[in-house]
mmCIF file of C-alpha atoms in Angstrom:
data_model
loop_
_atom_site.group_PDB
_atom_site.id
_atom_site.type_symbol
_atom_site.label_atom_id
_atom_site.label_comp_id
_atom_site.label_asym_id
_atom_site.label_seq_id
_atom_site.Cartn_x
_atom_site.Cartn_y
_atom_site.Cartn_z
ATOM 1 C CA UNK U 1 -18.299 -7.504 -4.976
ATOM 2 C CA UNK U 2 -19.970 -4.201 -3.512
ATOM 3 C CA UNK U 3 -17.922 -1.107 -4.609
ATOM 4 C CA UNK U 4 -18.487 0.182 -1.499
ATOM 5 C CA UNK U 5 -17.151 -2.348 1.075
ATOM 6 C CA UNK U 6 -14.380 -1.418 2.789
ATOM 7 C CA UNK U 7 -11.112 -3.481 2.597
ATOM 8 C CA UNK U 8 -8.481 -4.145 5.335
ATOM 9 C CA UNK U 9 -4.813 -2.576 4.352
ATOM 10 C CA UNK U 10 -2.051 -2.761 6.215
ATOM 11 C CA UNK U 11 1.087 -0.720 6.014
ATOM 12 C CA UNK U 12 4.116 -3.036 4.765
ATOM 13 C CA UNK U 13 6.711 -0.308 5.236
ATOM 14 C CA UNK U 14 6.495 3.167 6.801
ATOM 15 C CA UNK U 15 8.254 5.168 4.684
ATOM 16 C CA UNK U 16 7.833 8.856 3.275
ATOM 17 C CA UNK U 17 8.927 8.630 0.091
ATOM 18 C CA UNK U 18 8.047 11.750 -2.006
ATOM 19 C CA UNK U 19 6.614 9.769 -5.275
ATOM 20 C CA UNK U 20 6.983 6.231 -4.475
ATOM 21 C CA UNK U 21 6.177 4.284 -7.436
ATOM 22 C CA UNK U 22 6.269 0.681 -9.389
ATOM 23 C CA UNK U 23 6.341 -2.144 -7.130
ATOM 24 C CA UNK U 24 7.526 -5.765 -8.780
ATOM 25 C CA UNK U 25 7.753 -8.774 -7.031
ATOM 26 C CA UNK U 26 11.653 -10.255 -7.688
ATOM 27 C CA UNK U 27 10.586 -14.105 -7.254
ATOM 28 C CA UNK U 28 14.240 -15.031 -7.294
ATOM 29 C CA UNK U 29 15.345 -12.445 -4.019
ATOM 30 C CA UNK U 30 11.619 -12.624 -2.568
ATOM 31 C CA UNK U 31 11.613 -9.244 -2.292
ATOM 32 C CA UNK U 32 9.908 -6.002 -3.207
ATOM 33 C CA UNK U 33 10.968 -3.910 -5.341
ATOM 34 C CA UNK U 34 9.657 -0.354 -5.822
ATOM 35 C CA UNK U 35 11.483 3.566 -6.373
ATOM 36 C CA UNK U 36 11.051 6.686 -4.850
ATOM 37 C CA UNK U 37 11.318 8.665 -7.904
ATOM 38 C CA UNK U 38 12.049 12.415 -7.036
ATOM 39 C CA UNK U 39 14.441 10.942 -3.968
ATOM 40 C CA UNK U 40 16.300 8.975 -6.367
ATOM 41 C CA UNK U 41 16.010 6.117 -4.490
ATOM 42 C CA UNK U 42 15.501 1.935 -5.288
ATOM 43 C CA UNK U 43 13.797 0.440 -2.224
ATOM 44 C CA UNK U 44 13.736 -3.355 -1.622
ATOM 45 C CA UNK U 45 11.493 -5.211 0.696
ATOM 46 C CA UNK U 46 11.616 -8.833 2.295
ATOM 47 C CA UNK U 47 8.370 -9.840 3.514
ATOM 48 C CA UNK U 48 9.433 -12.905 4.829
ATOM 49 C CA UNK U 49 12.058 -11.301 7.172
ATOM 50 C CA UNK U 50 11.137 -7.561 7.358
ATOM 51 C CA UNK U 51 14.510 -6.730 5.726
ATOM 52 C CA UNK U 52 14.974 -3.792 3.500
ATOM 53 C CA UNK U 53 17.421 -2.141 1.378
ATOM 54 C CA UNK U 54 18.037 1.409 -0.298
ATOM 55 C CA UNK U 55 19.729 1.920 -3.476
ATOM 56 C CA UNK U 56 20.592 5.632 -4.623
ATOM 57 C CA UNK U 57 21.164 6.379 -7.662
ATOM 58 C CA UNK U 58 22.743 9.055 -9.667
ATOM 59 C CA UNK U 59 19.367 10.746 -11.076
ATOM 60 C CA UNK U 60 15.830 10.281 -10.821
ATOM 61 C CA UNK U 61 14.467 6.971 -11.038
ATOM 62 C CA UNK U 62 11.249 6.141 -12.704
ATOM 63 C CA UNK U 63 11.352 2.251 -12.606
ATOM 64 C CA UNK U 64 13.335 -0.432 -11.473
ATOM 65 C CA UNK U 65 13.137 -3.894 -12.353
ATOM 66 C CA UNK U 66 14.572 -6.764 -12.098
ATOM 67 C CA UNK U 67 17.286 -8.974 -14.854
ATOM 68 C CA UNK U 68 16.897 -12.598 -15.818
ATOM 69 C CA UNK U 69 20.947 -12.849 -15.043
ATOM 70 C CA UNK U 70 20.572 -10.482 -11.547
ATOM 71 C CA UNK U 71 20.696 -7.390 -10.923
ATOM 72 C CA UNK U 72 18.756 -4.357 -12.158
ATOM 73 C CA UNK U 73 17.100 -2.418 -15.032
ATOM 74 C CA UNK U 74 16.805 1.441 -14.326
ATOM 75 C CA UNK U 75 14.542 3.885 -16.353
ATOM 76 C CA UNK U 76 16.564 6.994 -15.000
ATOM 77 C CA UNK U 77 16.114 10.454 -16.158
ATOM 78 C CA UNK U 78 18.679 9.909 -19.074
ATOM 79 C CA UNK U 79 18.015 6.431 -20.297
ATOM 80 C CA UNK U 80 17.616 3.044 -19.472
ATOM 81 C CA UNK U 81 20.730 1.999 -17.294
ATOM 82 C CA UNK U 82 21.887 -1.848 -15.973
ATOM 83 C CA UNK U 83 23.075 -2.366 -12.145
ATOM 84 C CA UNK U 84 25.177 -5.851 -12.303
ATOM 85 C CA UNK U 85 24.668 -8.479 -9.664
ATOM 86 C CA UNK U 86 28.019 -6.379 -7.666
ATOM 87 C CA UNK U 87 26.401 -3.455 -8.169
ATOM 88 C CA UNK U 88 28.203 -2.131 -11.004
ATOM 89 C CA UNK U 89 26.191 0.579 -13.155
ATOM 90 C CA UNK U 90 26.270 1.140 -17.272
ATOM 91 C CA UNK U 91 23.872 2.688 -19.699
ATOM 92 C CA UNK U 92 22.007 0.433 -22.068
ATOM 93 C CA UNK U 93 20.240 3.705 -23.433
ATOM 94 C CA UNK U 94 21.634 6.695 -22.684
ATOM 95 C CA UNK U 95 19.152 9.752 -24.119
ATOM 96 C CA UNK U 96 19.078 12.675 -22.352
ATOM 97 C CA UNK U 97 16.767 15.358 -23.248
ATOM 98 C CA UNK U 98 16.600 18.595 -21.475
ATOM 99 C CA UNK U 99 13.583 18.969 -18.911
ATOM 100 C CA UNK U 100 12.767 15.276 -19.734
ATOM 101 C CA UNK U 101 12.772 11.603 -17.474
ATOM 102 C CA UNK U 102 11.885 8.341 -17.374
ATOM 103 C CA UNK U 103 8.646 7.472 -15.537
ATOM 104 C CA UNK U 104 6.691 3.801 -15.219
ATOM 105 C CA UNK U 105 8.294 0.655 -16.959
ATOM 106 C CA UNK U 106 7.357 -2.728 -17.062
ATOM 107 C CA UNK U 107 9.242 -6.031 -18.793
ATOM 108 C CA UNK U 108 6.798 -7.568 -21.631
ATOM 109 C CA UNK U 109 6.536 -11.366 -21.448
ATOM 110 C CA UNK U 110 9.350 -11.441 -23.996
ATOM 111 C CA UNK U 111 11.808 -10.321 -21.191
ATOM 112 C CA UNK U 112 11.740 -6.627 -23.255
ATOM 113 C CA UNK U 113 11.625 -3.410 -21.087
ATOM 114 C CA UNK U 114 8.442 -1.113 -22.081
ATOM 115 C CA UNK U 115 9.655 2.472 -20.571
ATOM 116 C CA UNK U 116 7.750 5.819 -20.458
ATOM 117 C CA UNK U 117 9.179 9.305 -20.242
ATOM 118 C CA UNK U 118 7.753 12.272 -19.729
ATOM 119 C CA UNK U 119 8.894 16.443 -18.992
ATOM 120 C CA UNK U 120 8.960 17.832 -15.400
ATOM 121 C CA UNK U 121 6.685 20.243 -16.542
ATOM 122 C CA UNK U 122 3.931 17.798 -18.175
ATOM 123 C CA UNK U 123 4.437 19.535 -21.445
ATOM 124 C CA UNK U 124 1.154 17.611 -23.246
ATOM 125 C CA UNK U 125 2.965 15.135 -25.693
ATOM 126 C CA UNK U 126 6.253 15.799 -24.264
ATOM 127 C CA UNK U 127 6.748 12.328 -23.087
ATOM 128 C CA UNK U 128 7.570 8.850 -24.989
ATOM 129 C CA UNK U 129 6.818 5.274 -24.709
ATOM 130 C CA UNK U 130 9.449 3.010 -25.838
ATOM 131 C CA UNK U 131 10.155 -0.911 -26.405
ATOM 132 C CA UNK U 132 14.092 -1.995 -25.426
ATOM 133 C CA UNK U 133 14.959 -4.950 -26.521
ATOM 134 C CA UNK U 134 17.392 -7.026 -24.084
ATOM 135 C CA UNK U 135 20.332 -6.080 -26.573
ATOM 136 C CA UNK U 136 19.532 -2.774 -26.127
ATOM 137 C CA UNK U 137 17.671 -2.145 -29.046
ATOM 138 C CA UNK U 138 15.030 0.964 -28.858
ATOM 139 C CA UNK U 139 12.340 0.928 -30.775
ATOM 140 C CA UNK U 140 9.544 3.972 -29.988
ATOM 141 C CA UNK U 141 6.095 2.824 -29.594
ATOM 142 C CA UNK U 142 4.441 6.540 -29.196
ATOM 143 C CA UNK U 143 6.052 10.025 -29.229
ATOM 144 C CA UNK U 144 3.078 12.302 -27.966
ATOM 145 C CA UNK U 145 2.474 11.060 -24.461
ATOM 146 C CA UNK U 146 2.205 13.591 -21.523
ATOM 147 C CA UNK U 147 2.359 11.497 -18.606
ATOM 148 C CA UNK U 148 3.329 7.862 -19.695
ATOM 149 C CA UNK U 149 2.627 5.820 -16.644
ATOM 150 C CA UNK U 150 0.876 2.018 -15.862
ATOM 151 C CA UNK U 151 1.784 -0.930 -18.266
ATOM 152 C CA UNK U 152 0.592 -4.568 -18.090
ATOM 153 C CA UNK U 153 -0.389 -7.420 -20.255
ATOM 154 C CA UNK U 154 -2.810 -10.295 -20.175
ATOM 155 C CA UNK U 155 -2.488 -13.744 -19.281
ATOM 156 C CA UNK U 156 -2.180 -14.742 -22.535
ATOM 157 C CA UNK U 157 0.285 -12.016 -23.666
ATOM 158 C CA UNK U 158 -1.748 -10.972 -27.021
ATOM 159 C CA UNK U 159 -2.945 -7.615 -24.983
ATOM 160 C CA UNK U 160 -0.853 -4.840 -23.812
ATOM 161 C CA UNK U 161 -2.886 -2.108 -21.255
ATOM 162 C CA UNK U 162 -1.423 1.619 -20.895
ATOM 163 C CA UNK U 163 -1.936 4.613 -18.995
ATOM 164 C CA UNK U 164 -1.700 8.009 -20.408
ATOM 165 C CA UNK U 165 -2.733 9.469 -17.086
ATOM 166 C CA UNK U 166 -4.184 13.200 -18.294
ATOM 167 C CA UNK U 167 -6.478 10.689 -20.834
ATOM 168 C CA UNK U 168 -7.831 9.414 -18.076
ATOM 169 C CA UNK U 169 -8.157 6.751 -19.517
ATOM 170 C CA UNK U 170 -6.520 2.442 -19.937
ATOM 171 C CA UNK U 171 -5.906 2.040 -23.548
ATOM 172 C CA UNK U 172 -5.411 -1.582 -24.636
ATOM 173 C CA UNK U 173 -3.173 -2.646 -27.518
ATOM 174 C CA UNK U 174 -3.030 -5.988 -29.532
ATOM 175 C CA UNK U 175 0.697 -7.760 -29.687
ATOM 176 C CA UNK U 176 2.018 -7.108 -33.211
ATOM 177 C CA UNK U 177 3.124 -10.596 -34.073
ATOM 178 C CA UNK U 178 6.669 -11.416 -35.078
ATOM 179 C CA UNK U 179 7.748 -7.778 -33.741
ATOM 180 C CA UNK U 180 7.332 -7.884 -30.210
ATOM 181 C CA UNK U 181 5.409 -4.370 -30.753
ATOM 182 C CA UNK U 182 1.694 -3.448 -30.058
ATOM 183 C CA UNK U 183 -0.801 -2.347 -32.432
ATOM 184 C CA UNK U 184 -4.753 -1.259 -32.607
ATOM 185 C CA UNK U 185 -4.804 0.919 -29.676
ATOM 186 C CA UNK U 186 -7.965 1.641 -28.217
ATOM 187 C CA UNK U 187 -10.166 2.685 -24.745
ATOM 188 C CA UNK U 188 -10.553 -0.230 -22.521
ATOM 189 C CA UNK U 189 -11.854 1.908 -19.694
ATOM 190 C CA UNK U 190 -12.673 5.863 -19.542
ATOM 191 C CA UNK U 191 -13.226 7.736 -15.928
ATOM 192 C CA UNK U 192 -14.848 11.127 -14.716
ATOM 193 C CA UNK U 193 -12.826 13.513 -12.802
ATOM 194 C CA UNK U 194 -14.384 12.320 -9.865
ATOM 195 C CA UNK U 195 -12.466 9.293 -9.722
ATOM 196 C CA UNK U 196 -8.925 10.846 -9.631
ATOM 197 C CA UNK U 197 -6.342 10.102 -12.544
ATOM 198 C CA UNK U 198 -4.997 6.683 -13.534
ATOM 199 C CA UNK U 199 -1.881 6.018 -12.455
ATOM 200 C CA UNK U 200 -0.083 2.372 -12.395
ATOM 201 C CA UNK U 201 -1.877 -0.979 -12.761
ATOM 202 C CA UNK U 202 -1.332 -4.604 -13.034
ATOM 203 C CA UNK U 203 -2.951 -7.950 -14.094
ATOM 204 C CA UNK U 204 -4.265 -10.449 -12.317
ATOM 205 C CA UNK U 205 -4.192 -14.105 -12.992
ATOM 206 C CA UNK U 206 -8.104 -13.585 -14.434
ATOM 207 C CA UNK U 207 -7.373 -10.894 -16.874
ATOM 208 C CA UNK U 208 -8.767 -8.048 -14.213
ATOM 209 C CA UNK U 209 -6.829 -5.017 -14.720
ATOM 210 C CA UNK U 210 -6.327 -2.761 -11.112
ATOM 211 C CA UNK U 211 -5.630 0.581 -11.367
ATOM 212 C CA UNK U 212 -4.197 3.256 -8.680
ATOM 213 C CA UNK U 213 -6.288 6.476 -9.015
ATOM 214 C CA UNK U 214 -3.848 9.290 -7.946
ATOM 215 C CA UNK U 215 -5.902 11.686 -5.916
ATOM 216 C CA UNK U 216 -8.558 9.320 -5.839
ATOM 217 C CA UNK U 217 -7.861 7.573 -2.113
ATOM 218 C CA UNK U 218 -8.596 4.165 -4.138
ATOM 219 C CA UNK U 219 -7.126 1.212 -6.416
ATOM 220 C CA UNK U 220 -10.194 -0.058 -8.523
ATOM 221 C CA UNK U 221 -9.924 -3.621 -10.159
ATOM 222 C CA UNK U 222 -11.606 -4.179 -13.670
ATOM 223 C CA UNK U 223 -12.994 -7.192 -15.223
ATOM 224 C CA UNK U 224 -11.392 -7.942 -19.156
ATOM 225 C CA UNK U 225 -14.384 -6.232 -20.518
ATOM 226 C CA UNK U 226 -13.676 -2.784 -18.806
ATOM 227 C CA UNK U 227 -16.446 -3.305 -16.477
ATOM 228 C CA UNK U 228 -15.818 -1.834 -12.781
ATOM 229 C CA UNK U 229 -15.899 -4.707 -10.052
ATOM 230 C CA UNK U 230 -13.916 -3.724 -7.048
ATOM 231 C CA UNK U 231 -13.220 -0.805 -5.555
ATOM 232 C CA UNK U 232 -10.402 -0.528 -2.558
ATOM 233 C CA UNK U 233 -10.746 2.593 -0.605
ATOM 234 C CA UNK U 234 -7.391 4.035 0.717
ATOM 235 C CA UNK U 235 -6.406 6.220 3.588
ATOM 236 C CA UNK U 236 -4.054 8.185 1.985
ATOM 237 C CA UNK U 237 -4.936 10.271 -1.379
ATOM 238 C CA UNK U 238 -1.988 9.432 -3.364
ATOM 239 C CA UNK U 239 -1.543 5.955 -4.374
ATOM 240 C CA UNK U 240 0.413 5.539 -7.505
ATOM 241 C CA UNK U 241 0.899 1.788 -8.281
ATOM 242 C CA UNK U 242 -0.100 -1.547 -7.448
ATOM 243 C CA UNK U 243 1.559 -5.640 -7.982
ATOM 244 C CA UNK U 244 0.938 -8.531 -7.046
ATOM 245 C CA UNK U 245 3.649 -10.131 -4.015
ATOM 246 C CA UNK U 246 4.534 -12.800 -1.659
ATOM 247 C CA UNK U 247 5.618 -16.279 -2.096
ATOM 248 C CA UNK U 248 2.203 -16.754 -3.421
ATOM 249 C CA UNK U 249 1.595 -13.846 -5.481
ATOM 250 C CA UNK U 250 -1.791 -12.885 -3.403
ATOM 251 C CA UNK U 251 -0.712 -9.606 -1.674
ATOM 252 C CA UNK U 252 -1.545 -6.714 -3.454
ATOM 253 C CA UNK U 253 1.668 -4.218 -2.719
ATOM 254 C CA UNK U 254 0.605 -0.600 -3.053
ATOM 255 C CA UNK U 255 3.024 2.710 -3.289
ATOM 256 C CA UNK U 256 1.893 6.426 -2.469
ATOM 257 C CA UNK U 257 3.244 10.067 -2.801
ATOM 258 C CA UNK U 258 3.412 12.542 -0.602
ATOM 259 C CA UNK U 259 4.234 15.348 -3.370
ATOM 260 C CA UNK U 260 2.471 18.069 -4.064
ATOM 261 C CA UNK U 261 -0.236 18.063 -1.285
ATOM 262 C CA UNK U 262 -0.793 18.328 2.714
ATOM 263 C CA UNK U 263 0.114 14.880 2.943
ATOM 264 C CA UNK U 264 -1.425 11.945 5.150
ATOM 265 C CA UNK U 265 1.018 10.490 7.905
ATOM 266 C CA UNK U 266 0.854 7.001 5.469
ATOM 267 C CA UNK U 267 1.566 9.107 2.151
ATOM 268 C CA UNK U 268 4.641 7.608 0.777
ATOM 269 C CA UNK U 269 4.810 4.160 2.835
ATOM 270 C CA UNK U 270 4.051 1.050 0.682
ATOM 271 C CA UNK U 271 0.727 -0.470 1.759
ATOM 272 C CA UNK U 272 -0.137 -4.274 1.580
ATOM 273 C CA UNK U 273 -4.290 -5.859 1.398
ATOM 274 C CA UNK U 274 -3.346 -9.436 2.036
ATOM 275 C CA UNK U 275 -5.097 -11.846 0.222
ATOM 276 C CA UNK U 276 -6.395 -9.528 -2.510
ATOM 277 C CA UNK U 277 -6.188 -11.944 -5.180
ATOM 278 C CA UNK U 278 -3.833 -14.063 -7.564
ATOM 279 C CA UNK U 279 -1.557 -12.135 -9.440
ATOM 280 C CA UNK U 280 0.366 -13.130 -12.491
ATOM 281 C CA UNK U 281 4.424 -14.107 -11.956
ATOM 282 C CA UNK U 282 6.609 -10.773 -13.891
ATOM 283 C CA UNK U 283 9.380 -11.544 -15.778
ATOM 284 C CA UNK U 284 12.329 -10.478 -15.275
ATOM 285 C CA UNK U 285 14.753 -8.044 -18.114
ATOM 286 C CA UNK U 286 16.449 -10.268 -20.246
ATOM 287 C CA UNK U 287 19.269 -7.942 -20.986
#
């Protein structure tokens, strides 16, 4: 497809979140899920009825997604916490670090939780990326990131992709068998500065790997072999994530920020390109 063309989005809420962030698709609600991080807030969206609801929660929220039993999974500034089907809250992880919080998370096909951290400041290698097993169990994958951020994995499940946004740069990582881990890191695709930083990204159902360029006005969409293919221009310059939604997984959900710049009246609403492809189904915590 041309680069260039210019793609229809529409605006599937109007909101104006500060750093909206991490949309999931909760097949078993059908309904949106996605954080404004520095507002401390967990949105949820109903396409199907135009129904939403706001969670807030105690401290900033860098993720939230959903559990195999109901319910949530929260990387929060001091952990990784659970909100029960009633609404009840507990830690899981509780790690607080001074000038430190969660950021992007994502659940591996083997219902773990993969959850980044990183400093208010962006202290380079202040941040972590770490693998929580459903009981809990923390095991740290990397403990010099600066800005952990987008997380996905291939059809298949052998590759893991990750975004060290100040790299600017997707790493990809081979599934360390019998471990649940991830081994043999290494570029899968490098950008200039033109192109803004990397932020989130998902996986579509043909191993393409889109990526939301924060203060690049775009999500770009690469084929398995790194190889640009797509490129959705944006109307607002902040867009930090992007999933696959909808009953058929086609709708590609996008959130946006509003921090830090002279903002666009759509910074910080969640935008929707209908029909943008065939995502992959996400599974759910299994904690």
């Amino acid at each position: 497809m041309n680069a260039g063309v210019r793609t229809p989005v529409e605006v599937a809420v109007r909101e104006t979140a500060q750093l909206g962030e991490g949309p999931t698709w909760d097949p078993a609600t059908g309904r949106l899920i996605w954080v404004d991080i520095l507002s401390s807030r967990v949105h949820t969206y109903a396409p199907a009825t135009g129904g939403r609801t706001v969670l807030l929660t105690a401290q900033h929220v860098g993720a939230a997604k959903p559990r195999a039993g109901g319910g949530l999974v929260l990387n929060l500034r001091d952990g990784v916490g659970l909100v029960s089907p009633a609404g009840a809250f507990s830690w899981l992880v509780h790690d607080p670090v001074p000038g430190r919080r969660g950021n992007d998370a994502a659940v591996a096909p083997d219902g773990a939780l993969w959850a980044g951290t990183m400093r208010y400041d962006e202290t380079p290698g202040g941040g972590t990326f770490t693998r929580v097993a459903p009981d809990g169990t923390a095991t740290e994958i990397l403990a010099d990131c600066t800005v952990s951020n987008g997380i996905g994995w291939s059809p298949d499940g052998r590759l893991m992709y990750y975004i060290d946004t100040p790299t600017r740069r997707v790493d990809v990582f081979d599934r360390a068998e019998g471990t649940g881990g991830a081994v043999n890191r290494r570029p899968f695709a490098e950008f200039d500065e033109t192109a803004g930083y990397p932020d989130g990204l998902c996986v579509d159902a043909e191993g393409c790997v889109w990526v939301a360029f924060w203060d690049g006005a775009a999500v770009r969409r690469y084929t398995p072999d790194g190889r640009l293919d797509r490129t959705l221009p944006l109307p607002v310059r902040r867009p930090t994530a992007c999933a696959f939604g909808g009953p058929g997984l086609t709708d590609l959900y996008i959130t946006t920020a509003r921090v830090g710049h002279r903002a666009h009246p759509l910074a910080g609403s969640l935008l929707v390109l209908p029909d943008a492809g065939q995502g992959l189904p996400q599974p759910a915590f299994g904690g």
